[in-house]
Amino acid sequence: MSAPTADRAPSWYEASARARLAALLDRASFTEFLGPAARETSPHLPLFDLPRAFDDGIVVGRGTLDDRPVLAAAQEGRFMGGAFGEVHAAKLTGLLRAAAELRPAAVLILFDTGGVRLQEANAGETAISEIMRAIVEVRRAGVPVVGLVGGRAGAYGGGGLIAGTCARLVVSEQGRIAVSGPEVIETNHGVEEFDSKDRALVWRTMGGKHRALTGGADAYAADTAEAFRAAALRLIDRAPAFDLETMRAEQARLEARLERHGTAGDAPDIWSALGVPESGRVSALGDDAFAELLASSGDSHDAR
C-alpha cells in the first residue's frame, strides 16, 4: 500500500481544497488537470469587476487511494463560496466524462459549495444538469461516485442536487447538505419559518448528524482527512448498481420517509420517531458517541 500523507490531523473543515486532496489520497499520487498554470478562468467575473482564480475554484485530477486509481475533484470554498460557474463546472463535467472511459476504481467529489454563482446563473444552472447527467453515465458504466461533504460552505443549491446523485456520501458534523440554503429559506418564507442566524437550527436541520440519521448520507466521519479517507475506502466497494431496481428502491424509501416524517416540526421530532434514545441530546454528542449511536440504531434509521 502506498504511504499516505503523514499529517492527517488538521481539520477537514478548515483545510483548502488542495490540502484535502493531498491528505485524502496516497502520498504524492495526485496529478492535477488544468491547474493554475493553465489559467482557465471565468470569462464572466470581470464584467462584474470581480477577481478571478486561475483554477476557477475547483481542483481536478487523478491519483490513488490505497493504491487504487481514482479521479478526484475538490471545490475551494474560499473562492466565491465554492460556487459553480461555467469553467468550474466544465472541469468537473470533463472529469466525470473521462471517468466513464477510463473506468477508475471510483470518482471522489469533495464538496464545498454554496451553489451556483449569481453572476453566471444561466451557465451554472445548465452545468448542474450536465454534471448530474455525467454522474449517471459514470455510474451506469459501473464506476462508483463518492461524495465527501465537510467543508465550510457545505453542499447547497446545485451542489446539494449533485450530492444526491452520488452513489454514496460521507458527511461530517460540519458538513451541511440542502438544496435551499438558510438565507434563501428565510428570504422567501420569513424568519418565523427559518431563522438563518440560528446556527443550532441550521446544523440540526441540514448538518451531518441529521443527514446520517435520516439516510441522507451513508457514512459519518470525524472532522479529519483520516476519517474521510477511511470512510471513502469503505464505501467504494459498497456502492449500489445503478439500475431500475435501485431507482425504484430509492423512490420508495423517499416516499416512506415523507409519509413518516412529513409533519415533523423539527429535527429532534424525527430523531425521536426513529427511536433514537434521548433524541434531544443528539446535537451535543461528540463524534465517537454519535458513531456509537448510529451503529446501535442502524436498523431503525432511514438508511439509503
Short mmCIF file of C-alpha atoms in Angstrom, two decimals:
data_model
loop_
_atom_site.label_atom_id
_atom_site.label_comp_id
_atom_site.label_asym_id
_atom_site.label_seq_id
_atom_site.Cartn_x
_atom_site.Cartn_y
_atom_site.Cartn_z
CA MET A 1 0.00 0.00 0.00
CA SER A 2 1.31 3.45 -0.87
CA ALA A 3 2.21 5.56 2.12
CA PRO A 4 -0.46 8.17 2.83
CA THR A 5 0.30 11.77 3.59
CA ALA A 6 1.64 11.85 7.14
CA ASP A 7 -0.22 14.84 8.50
CA ARG A 8 -3.92 13.98 8.57
CA ALA A 9 -4.80 15.56 11.89
CA PRO A 10 -5.81 19.11 10.80
CA SER A 11 -9.47 19.89 10.37
CA TRP A 12 -11.09 18.93 7.05
CA TYR A 13 -13.43 21.88 7.56
CA GLU A 14 -10.52 24.33 7.80
CA ALA A 15 -8.32 22.85 5.05
CA SER A 16 -8.04 24.13 1.49
CA ALA A 17 -9.14 22.05 -1.49
CA ARG A 18 -5.58 21.04 -2.34
CA ALA A 19 -4.77 20.21 1.27
CA ARG A 20 -7.80 17.93 1.47
CA LEU A 21 -6.80 16.08 -1.67
CA ALA A 22 -3.18 15.74 -0.54
CA ALA A 23 -4.27 14.28 2.79
CA LEU A 24 -7.04 12.07 1.37
CA LEU A 25 -5.07 10.36 -1.40
CA ASP A 26 -1.88 8.31 -1.28
CA ARG A 27 1.22 10.39 -0.74
CA ALA A 28 2.32 12.38 -3.83
CA SER A 29 -0.04 10.40 -6.06
CA PHE A 30 -2.20 13.29 -7.23
CA THR A 31 -1.73 14.77 -10.70
CA GLU A 32 -3.81 17.88 -11.38
CA PHE A 33 -5.56 18.54 -14.67
CA LEU A 34 -5.94 22.15 -15.85
CA GLY A 35 -4.15 23.56 -12.83
CA PRO A 36 -3.47 27.24 -12.14
CA ALA A 37 -0.70 27.36 -14.74
CA ALA A 38 -3.30 26.74 -17.45
CA ARG A 39 -5.14 29.91 -16.34
CA GLU A 40 -8.59 28.65 -17.26
CA THR A 41 -10.54 31.47 -15.62
CA SER A 42 -14.14 32.59 -15.70
CA PRO A 43 -14.96 34.87 -18.66
CA HIS A 44 -17.89 36.36 -16.75
CA LEU A 45 -16.48 37.66 -13.48
CA PRO A 46 -14.53 40.59 -14.98
CA LEU A 47 -17.83 42.00 -16.22
CA PHE A 48 -18.76 42.47 -12.55
CA ASP A 49 -15.31 43.72 -11.52
CA LEU A 50 -14.80 40.55 -9.50
CA PRO A 51 -11.45 38.78 -9.04
CA ARG A 52 -10.82 35.50 -10.79
CA ALA A 53 -8.94 32.40 -9.67
CA PHE A 54 -6.60 30.61 -12.05
CA ASP A 55 -8.25 27.27 -11.21
CA ASP A 56 -11.77 28.83 -11.00
CA GLY A 57 -12.27 27.40 -7.53
CA ILE A 58 -12.01 23.69 -8.25
CA VAL A 59 -9.13 21.21 -8.37
CA VAL A 60 -9.49 18.12 -10.59
CA GLY A 61 -7.14 15.29 -11.41
CA ARG A 62 -6.11 11.69 -10.84
CA GLY A 63 -4.40 9.84 -8.01
CA THR A 64 -4.56 6.67 -5.98
CA LEU A 65 -6.43 5.73 -2.84
CA ASP A 66 -4.87 2.74 -1.10
CA ASP A 67 -3.13 2.00 -4.43
CA ARG A 68 -6.41 2.04 -6.34
CA PRO A 69 -6.68 4.52 -9.25
CA VAL A 70 -9.24 7.25 -8.70
CA LEU A 71 -10.27 10.53 -10.28
CA ALA A 72 -10.95 13.32 -7.81
CA ALA A 73 -12.35 16.83 -7.68
CA ALA A 74 -12.19 19.23 -4.74
CA GLN A 75 -14.05 22.53 -4.56
CA GLU A 76 -12.42 25.54 -2.94
CA GLY A 77 -14.98 27.10 -0.62
CA ARG A 78 -12.71 30.07 -0.01
CA PHE A 79 -13.22 31.30 -3.58
CA MET A 80 -16.75 32.62 -4.08
CA GLY A 81 -18.07 30.07 -1.63
CA GLY A 82 -17.09 27.23 -3.96
CA ALA A 83 -19.92 28.29 -6.28
CA PHE A 84 -20.40 26.72 -9.70
CA GLY A 85 -19.54 28.84 -12.71
CA GLU A 86 -19.05 27.92 -16.34
CA VAL A 87 -15.38 26.90 -16.15
CA HIS A 88 -15.66 25.47 -12.61
CA ALA A 89 -18.49 23.19 -13.70
CA ALA A 90 -16.90 22.28 -17.04
CA LYS A 91 -13.82 20.94 -15.24
CA LEU A 92 -15.98 18.63 -13.11
CA THR A 93 -18.08 17.56 -16.10
CA GLY A 94 -14.94 16.77 -18.09
CA LEU A 95 -13.51 14.72 -15.22
CA LEU A 96 -16.70 12.67 -14.99
CA ARG A 97 -16.84 12.07 -18.73
CA ALA A 98 -13.24 10.91 -18.62
CA ALA A 99 -14.14 8.51 -15.81
CA ALA A 100 -16.76 6.82 -17.98
CA GLU A 101 -13.96 5.94 -20.41
CA LEU A 102 -11.03 5.36 -18.05
CA ARG A 103 -13.03 3.27 -15.53
CA PRO A 104 -11.09 4.15 -12.33
CA ALA A 105 -11.94 2.44 -9.06
CA ALA A 106 -14.01 5.49 -8.14
CA VAL A 107 -14.62 9.18 -8.65
CA LEU A 108 -14.34 11.24 -5.47
CA ILE A 109 -16.04 14.65 -5.25
CA LEU A 110 -15.02 16.80 -2.29
CA PHE A 111 -17.94 19.22 -1.98
CA ASP A 112 -17.54 22.73 -0.62
CA THR A 113 -20.13 24.90 -2.34
CA GLY A 114 -22.96 27.31 -1.78
CA GLY A 115 -24.49 26.53 -5.18
CA VAL A 116 -24.41 28.42 -8.48
CA ARG A 117 -22.81 31.84 -8.92
CA LEU A 118 -25.43 34.51 -9.45
CA GLN A 119 -23.05 36.20 -11.92
CA GLU A 120 -23.07 33.05 -14.09
CA ALA A 121 -26.55 31.83 -13.28
CA ASN A 122 -27.66 30.58 -16.70
CA ALA A 123 -24.36 28.87 -17.48
CA GLY A 124 -24.14 27.50 -13.95
CA GLU A 125 -27.67 26.08 -13.85
CA THR A 126 -27.17 24.39 -17.21
CA ALA A 127 -23.89 22.97 -15.99
CA ILE A 128 -25.52 21.42 -12.91
CA SER A 129 -27.74 19.32 -15.16
CA GLU A 130 -24.71 18.36 -17.28
CA ILE A 131 -22.82 17.24 -14.18
CA MET A 132 -25.75 15.17 -12.95
CA ARG A 133 -26.10 13.54 -16.38
CA ALA A 134 -22.37 12.79 -16.38
CA ILE A 135 -22.64 11.16 -12.93
CA VAL A 136 -25.48 8.98 -14.21
CA GLU A 137 -23.33 7.87 -17.15
CA VAL A 138 -20.36 7.13 -14.89
CA ARG A 139 -22.49 5.08 -12.52
CA ARG A 140 -24.08 3.22 -15.44
CA ALA A 141 -20.55 2.36 -16.54
CA GLY A 142 -20.01 0.71 -13.16
CA VAL A 143 -17.81 3.39 -11.59
CA PRO A 144 -18.92 4.48 -8.10
CA VAL A 145 -19.11 8.22 -7.44
CA VAL A 146 -18.49 9.01 -3.78
CA GLY A 147 -19.19 12.47 -2.39
CA LEU A 148 -17.45 13.87 0.70
CA VAL A 149 -19.12 16.78 2.49
CA GLY A 150 -17.40 18.59 5.34
CA GLY A 151 -16.22 21.95 4.06
CA ARG A 152 -17.06 25.47 5.16
CA ALA A 153 -19.73 26.03 2.51
CA GLY A 154 -21.37 22.60 2.76
CA ALA A 155 -23.21 21.31 -0.32
CA TYR A 156 -26.03 23.70 -1.14
CA GLY A 157 -28.11 24.55 -4.19
CA GLY A 158 -26.92 22.70 -7.26
CA GLY A 159 -24.22 21.13 -5.09
CA GLY A 160 -26.93 19.55 -2.96
CA LEU A 161 -28.58 18.14 -6.08
CA ILE A 162 -25.29 16.74 -7.35
CA ALA A 163 -24.56 15.21 -3.94
CA GLY A 164 -27.92 13.43 -4.12
CA THR A 165 -26.87 11.91 -7.45
CA CYS A 166 -23.74 10.31 -5.99
CA ALA A 167 -23.74 6.60 -5.27
CA ARG A 168 -22.52 7.15 -1.71
CA LEU A 169 -22.00 10.14 0.57
CA VAL A 170 -19.67 10.75 3.53
CA VAL A 171 -20.51 13.66 5.82
CA SER A 172 -19.06 15.16 8.96
CA GLU A 173 -20.96 17.08 11.60
CA GLN A 174 -19.72 20.31 9.99
CA GLY A 175 -20.99 19.28 6.55
CA ARG A 176 -24.41 20.51 5.51
CA ILE A 177 -26.48 19.26 2.60
CA ALA A 178 -29.57 21.03 1.26
CA VAL A 179 -30.98 22.47 -1.94
CA SER A 180 -32.16 25.74 -0.43
CA GLY A 181 -29.76 27.46 1.96
CA PRO A 182 -30.83 29.03 5.26
CA GLU A 183 -30.77 32.59 3.90
CA VAL A 184 -32.82 31.57 0.85
CA ILE A 185 -35.50 29.97 3.01
CA GLU A 186 -35.64 32.97 5.34
CA THR A 187 -35.81 35.45 2.45
CA ASN A 188 -38.69 33.65 0.78
CA HIS A 189 -40.69 32.47 3.79
CA GLY A 190 -39.66 34.75 6.62
CA VAL A 191 -37.62 34.40 9.77
CA GLU A 192 -40.56 32.74 11.50
CA GLU A 193 -40.23 29.84 9.07
CA PHE A 194 -36.44 29.56 9.32
CA ASP A 195 -34.02 31.77 11.19
CA SER A 196 -30.79 31.62 9.18
CA LYS A 197 -28.82 33.13 12.08
CA ASP A 198 -29.81 30.28 14.40
CA ARG A 199 -26.75 28.10 13.86
CA ALA A 200 -28.09 25.31 16.07
CA LEU A 201 -31.24 25.19 13.92
CA VAL A 202 -29.22 25.17 10.70
CA TRP A 203 -26.94 22.36 11.84
CA ARG A 204 -29.64 20.12 13.27
CA THR A 205 -31.77 20.58 10.13
CA MET A 206 -29.12 20.35 7.43
CA GLY A 207 -25.99 19.11 9.20
CA GLY A 208 -24.17 15.82 9.08
CA LYS A 209 -25.77 14.18 12.08
CA HIS A 210 -29.27 14.71 10.75
CA ARG A 211 -28.30 13.51 7.27
CA ALA A 212 -26.69 10.40 8.69
CA LEU A 213 -29.66 9.56 10.89
CA THR A 214 -32.23 10.06 8.14
CA GLY A 215 -30.38 8.23 5.37
CA GLY A 216 -29.22 11.34 3.52
CA ALA A 217 -25.62 10.16 3.95
CA ASP A 218 -24.09 6.71 4.05
CA ALA A 219 -21.21 7.32 6.45
CA TYR A 220 -20.42 9.79 9.21
CA ALA A 221 -16.84 10.93 9.66
CA ALA A 222 -14.96 12.94 12.24
CA ASP A 223 -13.51 16.24 11.01
CA THR A 224 -10.18 14.78 9.83
CA ALA A 225 -8.81 13.63 6.48
CA GLU A 226 -8.02 10.25 8.03
CA ALA A 227 -11.68 9.72 8.90
CA PHE A 228 -12.85 10.78 5.44
CA ARG A 229 -10.24 8.53 3.81
CA ALA A 230 -11.34 5.51 5.85
CA ALA A 231 -15.00 6.15 5.06
CA ALA A 232 -14.33 6.59 1.34
CA LEU A 233 -12.41 3.31 1.24
CA ARG A 234 -15.32 1.51 2.90
CA LEU A 235 -17.93 2.97 0.58
CA ILE A 236 -16.20 2.42 -2.76
CA ASP A 237 -16.95 -1.28 -2.62
CA ARG A 238 -20.45 -0.76 -1.20
CA ALA A 239 -21.85 1.41 -3.98
CA PRO A 240 -25.13 0.06 -5.37
CA ALA A 241 -25.61 -0.83 -9.00
CA PHE A 242 -27.26 1.96 -10.96
CA ASP A 243 -30.30 0.27 -12.44
CA LEU A 244 -34.08 0.46 -12.39
CA GLU A 245 -34.32 -1.64 -9.24
CA THR A 246 -32.03 0.77 -7.38
CA MET A 247 -34.04 3.77 -8.58
CA ARG A 248 -37.34 2.21 -7.52
CA ALA A 249 -35.95 1.31 -4.10
CA GLU A 250 -34.72 4.87 -3.56
CA GLN A 251 -38.05 6.34 -4.65
CA ALA A 252 -39.89 4.02 -2.26
CA ARG A 253 -37.53 4.99 0.57
CA LEU A 254 -38.10 8.70 -0.01
CA GLU A 255 -41.87 8.28 -0.21
CA ALA A 256 -41.87 6.32 3.04
CA ARG A 257 -39.70 8.96 4.72
CA LEU A 258 -42.03 11.75 3.65
CA GLU A 259 -45.06 9.81 4.85
CA ARG A 260 -43.40 9.08 8.19
CA HIS A 261 -41.87 12.47 8.94
CA GLY A 262 -43.66 14.98 6.70
CA THR A 263 -45.47 16.70 9.57
CA ALA A 264 -42.48 16.87 11.94
CA GLY A 265 -41.81 20.34 13.31
CA ASP A 266 -38.09 20.00 14.00
CA ALA A 267 -35.23 17.52 13.56
CA PRO A 268 -35.44 16.10 17.13
CA ASP A 269 -39.05 15.11 16.38
CA ILE A 270 -37.77 12.97 13.52
CA TRP A 271 -34.97 11.50 15.63
CA SER A 272 -37.50 10.57 18.30
CA ALA A 273 -39.76 8.92 15.72
CA LEU A 274 -36.76 6.91 14.52
CA GLY A 275 -36.35 5.55 18.04
CA VAL A 276 -33.15 7.44 18.79
CA PRO A 277 -32.69 7.37 22.59
CA GLU A 278 -32.56 10.78 24.25
CA SER A 279 -33.02 12.46 20.89
CA GLY A 280 -32.74 15.91 22.44
CA ARG A 281 -29.07 15.23 23.21
CA VAL A 282 -28.01 14.23 19.68
CA SER A 283 -26.68 17.68 18.76
CA ALA A 284 -24.40 17.70 21.81
CA LEU A 285 -22.82 14.29 21.19
CA GLY A 286 -19.16 14.08 20.24
CA ASP A 287 -18.08 12.16 17.14
CA ASP A 288 -17.32 8.90 18.94
CA ALA A 289 -20.56 8.92 20.90
CA PHE A 290 -22.56 9.73 17.79
CA ALA A 291 -20.85 6.96 15.82
CA GLU A 292 -21.85 4.52 18.56
CA LEU A 293 -25.41 5.83 18.41
CA LEU A 294 -25.50 5.33 14.64
CA ALA A 295 -24.19 1.80 14.96
CA SER A 296 -26.72 0.90 17.64
CA SER A 297 -29.67 2.37 15.72
CA GLY A 298 -28.64 1.13 12.29
CA ASP A 299 -31.81 -0.88 11.83
CA SER A 300 -34.11 1.97 12.80
CA HIS A 301 -32.84 4.98 10.87
CA ASP A 302 -33.86 5.57 7.26
CA ALA A 303 -30.73 4.12 5.63
CA ARG A 304 -30.15 4.52 1.93
#
